[in-house]
CSV table of N, CA and C in Angstrom, one decimal:
chain,number,residue,atom,x,y,z
A,1,ASN,N,38.0,113.1,-87.3
A,1,ASN,CA,36.4,112.7,-87.0
A,1,ASN,C,35.4,113.5,-86.8
A,2,ARG,N,34.6,114.2,-87.9
A,2,ARG,CA,33.9,115.1,-88.0
A,2,ARG,C,32.7,115.3,-87.0
A,3,PRO,N,32.2,114.1,-86.8
A,3,PRO,CA,31.3,114.1,-85.6
A,3,PRO,C,31.6,114.6,-84.1
A,4,LEU,N,32.7,114.4,-83.7
A,4,LEU,CA,33.4,114.4,-82.6
A,4,LEU,C,34.1,116.2,-82.7
A,5,LEU,N,34.5,116.5,-83.9
A,5,LEU,CA,34.7,117.8,-83.6
A,5,LEU,C,33.6,118.9,-83.8
A,6,VAL,N,32.2,118.4,-84.0
A,6,VAL,CA,31.0,119.0,-83.7
A,6,VAL,C,30.8,119.0,-82.4
A,7,GLU,N,31.0,118.3,-81.7
A,7,GLU,CA,30.7,117.9,-80.4
A,7,GLU,C,31.4,118.8,-79.7
A,8,LEU,N,32.6,118.9,-79.8
A,8,LEU,CA,33.9,119.7,-79.1
A,8,LEU,C,33.4,121.3,-79.2
A,9,GLY,N,32.8,121.5,-80.5
A,9,GLY,CA,32.6,123.0,-81.1
A,9,GLY,C,31.5,123.4,-79.9
A,10,SER,N,30.4,122.5,-80.0
A,10,SER,CA,29.3,122.8,-79.2
A,10,SER,C,29.7,123.0,-77.8
A,11,VAL,N,30.6,122.3,-77.1
A,11,VAL,CA,31.1,122.6,-75.8
A,11,VAL,C,31.8,124.0,-75.5
A,12,VAL,N,32.8,124.0,-76.6
A,12,VAL,CA,33.3,125.2,-76.5
A,12,VAL,C,32.4,126.6,-76.8
A,13,SER,N,31.4,126.4,-77.6
A,13,SER,CA,30.6,127.4,-77.8
A,13,SER,C,29.7,127.7,-76.4
A,14,ALA,N,29.1,126.6,-75.9
A,14,ALA,CA,28.7,126.9,-74.4
A,14,ALA,C,29.5,127.6,-73.5
A,15,LEU,N,30.6,127.6,-73.3
A,15,LEU,CA,31.2,128.1,-72.5
A,15,LEU,C,31.4,130.0,-72.4
A,16,PRO,N,31.2,130.5,-71.4
A,16,PRO,CA,31.5,132.1,-71.4
A,16,PRO,C,32.8,132.3,-71.8
A,17,ASP,N,33.1,133.4,-72.2
A,17,ASP,CA,34.5,133.9,-72.8
A,17,ASP,C,35.5,133.6,-71.7
A,18,ASP,N,35.0,134.2,-70.6
A,18,ASP,CA,36.2,134.0,-69.5
A,18,ASP,C,36.7,133.0,-69.1
A,19,VAL,N,35.7,131.8,-69.2
A,19,VAL,CA,36.2,130.6,-68.9
A,19,VAL,C,36.7,130.0,-70.1
A,20,ARG,N,36.4,130.1,-71.2
A,20,ARG,CA,36.7,129.6,-72.2
A,20,ARG,C,38.5,130.1,-72.4
A,21,LYS,N,38.6,131.1,-72.1
A,21,LYS,CA,40.1,132.0,-72.3
A,21,LYS,C,40.9,131.0,-71.3
A,22,GLN,N,40.4,130.5,-70.2
A,22,GLN,CA,41.0,129.7,-69.3
A,22,GLN,C,41.2,128.3,-69.9
A,23,VAL,N,40.7,127.6,-70.9
A,23,VAL,CA,40.8,126.7,-71.3
A,23,VAL,C,42.0,126.4,-72.1
A,24,VAL,N,42.9,125.4,-71.5
A,24,VAL,CA,44.1,125.3,-72.2
A,24,VAL,C,44.1,124.2,-73.3
A,25,THR,N,43.8,122.9,-73.0
A,25,THR,CA,43.5,121.6,-73.8
A,25,THR,C,41.9,121.1,-73.7
A,26,ILE,N,41.7,120.7,-74.7
A,26,ILE,CA,40.4,119.5,-74.7
A,26,ILE,C,40.7,118.6,-75.2
A,27,THR,N,40.3,117.2,-74.5
A,27,THR,CA,40.8,116.1,-75.0
A,27,THR,C,39.6,115.3,-75.0
A,28,ALA,N,39.4,114.3,-76.1
A,28,ALA,CA,38.4,113.3,-75.9
A,28,ALA,C,38.8,112.0,-77.0
A,29,ALA,N,38.7,111.2,-76.4
A,29,ALA,CA,39.0,109.8,-77.1
A,29,ALA,C,37.6,109.2,-77.8
A,30,THR,N,36.5,109.4,-77.2
A,30,THR,CA,35.0,109.4,-77.9
A,30,THR,C,34.4,110.4,-77.6
A,31,ARG,N,32.9,110.6,-78.5
A,31,ARG,CA,32.2,111.5,-78.2
A,31,ARG,C,31.5,112.0,-76.9
A,32,ASP,N,31.6,110.7,-75.8
A,32,ASP,CA,31.4,111.2,-74.3
A,32,ASP,C,32.5,111.1,-73.5
A,33,SER,N,33.5,111.5,-73.9
A,33,SER,CA,34.7,111.6,-72.9
A,33,SER,C,35.4,112.8,-73.1
A,34,ILE,N,34.6,113.8,-73.3
A,34,ILE,CA,35.2,115.2,-73.4
A,34,ILE,C,35.9,115.7,-72.0
A,35,THR,N,36.9,116.2,-71.8
A,35,THR,CA,37.6,116.7,-70.7
A,35,THR,C,38.6,117.9,-71.0
A,36,LEU,N,38.3,119.0,-70.3
A,36,LEU,CA,39.0,120.1,-70.6
A,36,LEU,C,39.8,120.5,-69.4
A,37,LYS,N,41.1,121.2,-69.6
A,37,LYS,CA,41.9,121.5,-68.7
A,37,LYS,C,42.1,123.1,-68.9
A,38,THR,N,42.2,123.7,-67.6
A,38,THR,CA,42.4,125.1,-67.5
A,38,THR,C,43.6,125.5,-66.9
A,39,THR,N,44.0,126.8,-67.4
A,39,THR,CA,45.5,127.3,-67.1
A,39,THR,C,45.8,127.0,-65.5
A,40,SER,N,44.8,127.0,-64.7
A,40,SER,CA,44.9,126.6,-62.9
A,40,SER,C,45.4,125.2,-62.7
A,41,GLY,N,45.2,124.3,-63.9
A,41,GLY,CA,45.2,123.2,-63.6
A,41,GLY,C,44.2,122.0,-63.4
A,42,VAL,N,43.0,122.8,-63.1
A,42,VAL,CA,41.5,122.0,-62.8
A,42,VAL,C,41.1,121.3,-64.2
A,43,THR,N,40.9,120.2,-63.9
A,43,THR,CA,40.1,119.2,-65.0
A,43,THR,C,38.9,119.2,-64.7
A,44,ILE,N,38.0,119.5,-66.2
A,44,ILE,CA,36.7,119.5,-66.0
A,44,ILE,C,36.2,118.5,-67.1
A,45,VAL,N,35.6,117.4,-66.2
A,45,VAL,CA,35.2,116.2,-67.0
A,45,VAL,C,33.6,116.5,-67.4
A,46,TRP,N,33.6,116.4,-68.9
A,46,TRP,CA,32.4,117.1,-69.8
A,46,TRP,C,31.5,116.0,-69.8
A,47,GLY,N,32.0,114.8,-70.3
A,47,GLY,CA,31.3,113.8,-70.9
A,47,GLY,C,30.9,113.8,-72.4
A,48,ASP,N,29.6,113.9,-72.7
A,48,ASP,CA,29.2,114.3,-73.9
A,48,ASP,C,28.6,115.7,-73.8
A,49,SER,N,28.6,116.1,-75.2
A,49,SER,CA,27.8,117.8,-75.3
A,49,SER,C,26.6,117.9,-75.2
A,50,SER,N,25.7,116.8,-74.5
A,50,SER,CA,24.4,117.1,-74.5
A,50,SER,C,24.4,118.1,-73.2
A,51,GLN,N,23.5,118.9,-73.2
A,51,GLN,CA,23.2,119.7,-72.0
A,51,GLN,C,24.4,120.6,-71.8
A,52,SER,N,25.3,120.9,-72.6
A,52,SER,CA,26.5,121.7,-72.8
A,52,SER,C,26.2,123.3,-72.0
A,53,GLU,N,25.1,123.7,-72.3
A,53,GLU,CA,24.8,125.1,-71.7
A,53,GLU,C,24.4,124.9,-70.2
A,54,LEU,N,23.8,123.9,-69.5
A,54,LEU,CA,23.8,123.7,-68.3
A,54,LEU,C,25.1,123.1,-67.6
A,55,LYS,N,25.9,122.2,-68.1
A,55,LYS,CA,27.0,121.8,-67.8
A,55,LYS,C,28.0,123.2,-67.7
A,56,ALA,N,27.9,124.1,-68.4
A,56,ALA,CA,29.0,125.3,-68.5
A,56,ALA,C,28.5,126.5,-67.2
A,57,GLN,N,27.3,126.5,-66.8
A,57,GLN,CA,26.5,127.0,-66.0
A,57,GLN,C,27.1,126.4,-64.7
A,58,VAL,N,27.2,125.0,-64.4
A,58,VAL,CA,27.5,124.4,-63.4
A,58,VAL,C,29.1,124.5,-63.2
A,59,ALA,N,29.8,124.3,-64.3
A,59,ALA,CA,31.0,124.4,-64.3
A,59,ALA,C,31.7,126.0,-63.9
A,60,VAL,N,30.9,126.9,-64.6
A,60,VAL,CA,31.3,128.2,-63.8
A,60,VAL,C,31.2,128.7,-62.3
A,61,ALA,N,30.1,127.9,-61.8
A,61,ALA,CA,29.8,128.0,-60.6
A,61,ALA,C,30.8,127.4,-59.5
A,62,LEU,N,31.4,126.1,-60.2
A,62,LEU,CA,32.1,125.3,-59.4
A,62,LEU,C,33.6,125.9,-59.5
A,63,LEU,N,34.0,126.4,-60.4
A,63,LEU,CA,35.0,127.1,-60.8
A,63,LEU,C,35.2,128.2,-59.8
A,64,ALA,N,34.2,129.0,-59.9
A,64,ALA,CA,34.0,130.0,-58.8
A,64,ALA,C,34.3,129.9,-57.4
A,65,SER,N,33.5,128.7,-57.1
A,65,SER,CA,33.7,128.3,-55.6
A,65,SER,C,35.2,127.9,-55.2
A,66,GLY,N,35.8,127.6,-56.4
A,66,GLY,CA,37.4,127.4,-55.7
A,66,GLY,C,38.1,126.0,-55.8
A,67,ALA,N,37.0,125.4,-56.7
A,67,ALA,CA,37.6,123.9,-56.9
A,67,ALA,C,39.1,123.8,-57.3
A,68,GLN,N,39.8,122.9,-56.7
A,68,GLN,CA,41.0,122.9,-56.6
A,68,GLN,C,41.7,121.7,-57.9
A,69,THR,N,40.9,120.6,-57.8
A,69,THR,CA,41.8,119.1,-58.7
A,69,THR,C,41.0,119.2,-59.9
A,70,SER,N,39.6,118.7,-59.8
A,70,SER,CA,38.8,118.4,-61.0
A,70,SER,C,37.5,118.7,-60.8
A,71,ILE,N,36.5,118.9,-61.5
A,71,ILE,CA,35.0,119.1,-61.8
A,71,ILE,C,34.4,118.2,-62.5
A,72,ASP,N,33.5,117.3,-62.2
A,72,ASP,CA,32.7,116.5,-63.0
A,72,ASP,C,31.3,116.9,-63.4
A,73,VAL,N,31.0,117.5,-64.6
A,73,VAL,CA,29.7,118.1,-65.1
A,73,VAL,C,28.9,117.0,-65.8
A,74,SER,N,29.6,116.1,-66.1
A,74,SER,CA,28.9,114.9,-67.2
A,74,SER,C,27.7,114.6,-66.8
A,75,ALA,N,27.0,114.6,-65.5
A,75,ALA,CA,26.0,114.7,-64.6
A,75,ALA,C,25.7,116.0,-64.2
A,76,PRO,N,25.2,117.1,-64.9
A,76,PRO,CA,24.8,118.2,-64.4
A,76,PRO,C,23.9,118.6,-63.2
A,77,HIS,N,23.1,117.6,-62.9
A,77,HIS,CA,22.3,117.8,-61.7
A,77,HIS,C,22.9,117.1,-60.6
A,78,ALA,N,24.1,116.5,-60.8
A,78,ALA,CA,24.7,116.0,-59.8
A,78,ALA,C,26.3,116.1,-60.0
A,79,PRO,N,26.7,117.3,-60.3
A,79,PRO,CA,28.1,117.7,-60.5
A,79,PRO,C,29.1,116.7,-59.3
A,80,ALA,N,30.2,116.7,-59.6
A,80,ALA,CA,31.3,116.3,-58.3
A,80,ALA,C,32.5,117.2,-58.3
A,81,VAL,N,32.9,117.5,-57.4
A,81,VAL,CA,34.1,118.1,-57.2
A,81,VAL,C,35.4,117.3,-56.4
A,82,ARG,N,36.5,117.6,-56.8
A,82,ARG,CA,37.6,116.6,-56.2
A,82,ARG,C,38.7,117.8,-56.0
């Protein structure tokens, strides 16, 4: 599914190198259900690839704050941590 691969590529490109190195899996059943899993076991719910730069910044900040289980940046102006 080429459009989905393009979406995934834009998400990966938005991640800083240090975070990109922590990602072990990326899954997406649809273009708006992108999810990443880190080496520490944190799940990052990304949603679609829109606002990927902002979502990456939010994810980095939340990972640095010690998120334990999951981060939802699908709405980057109202992220959720579990």
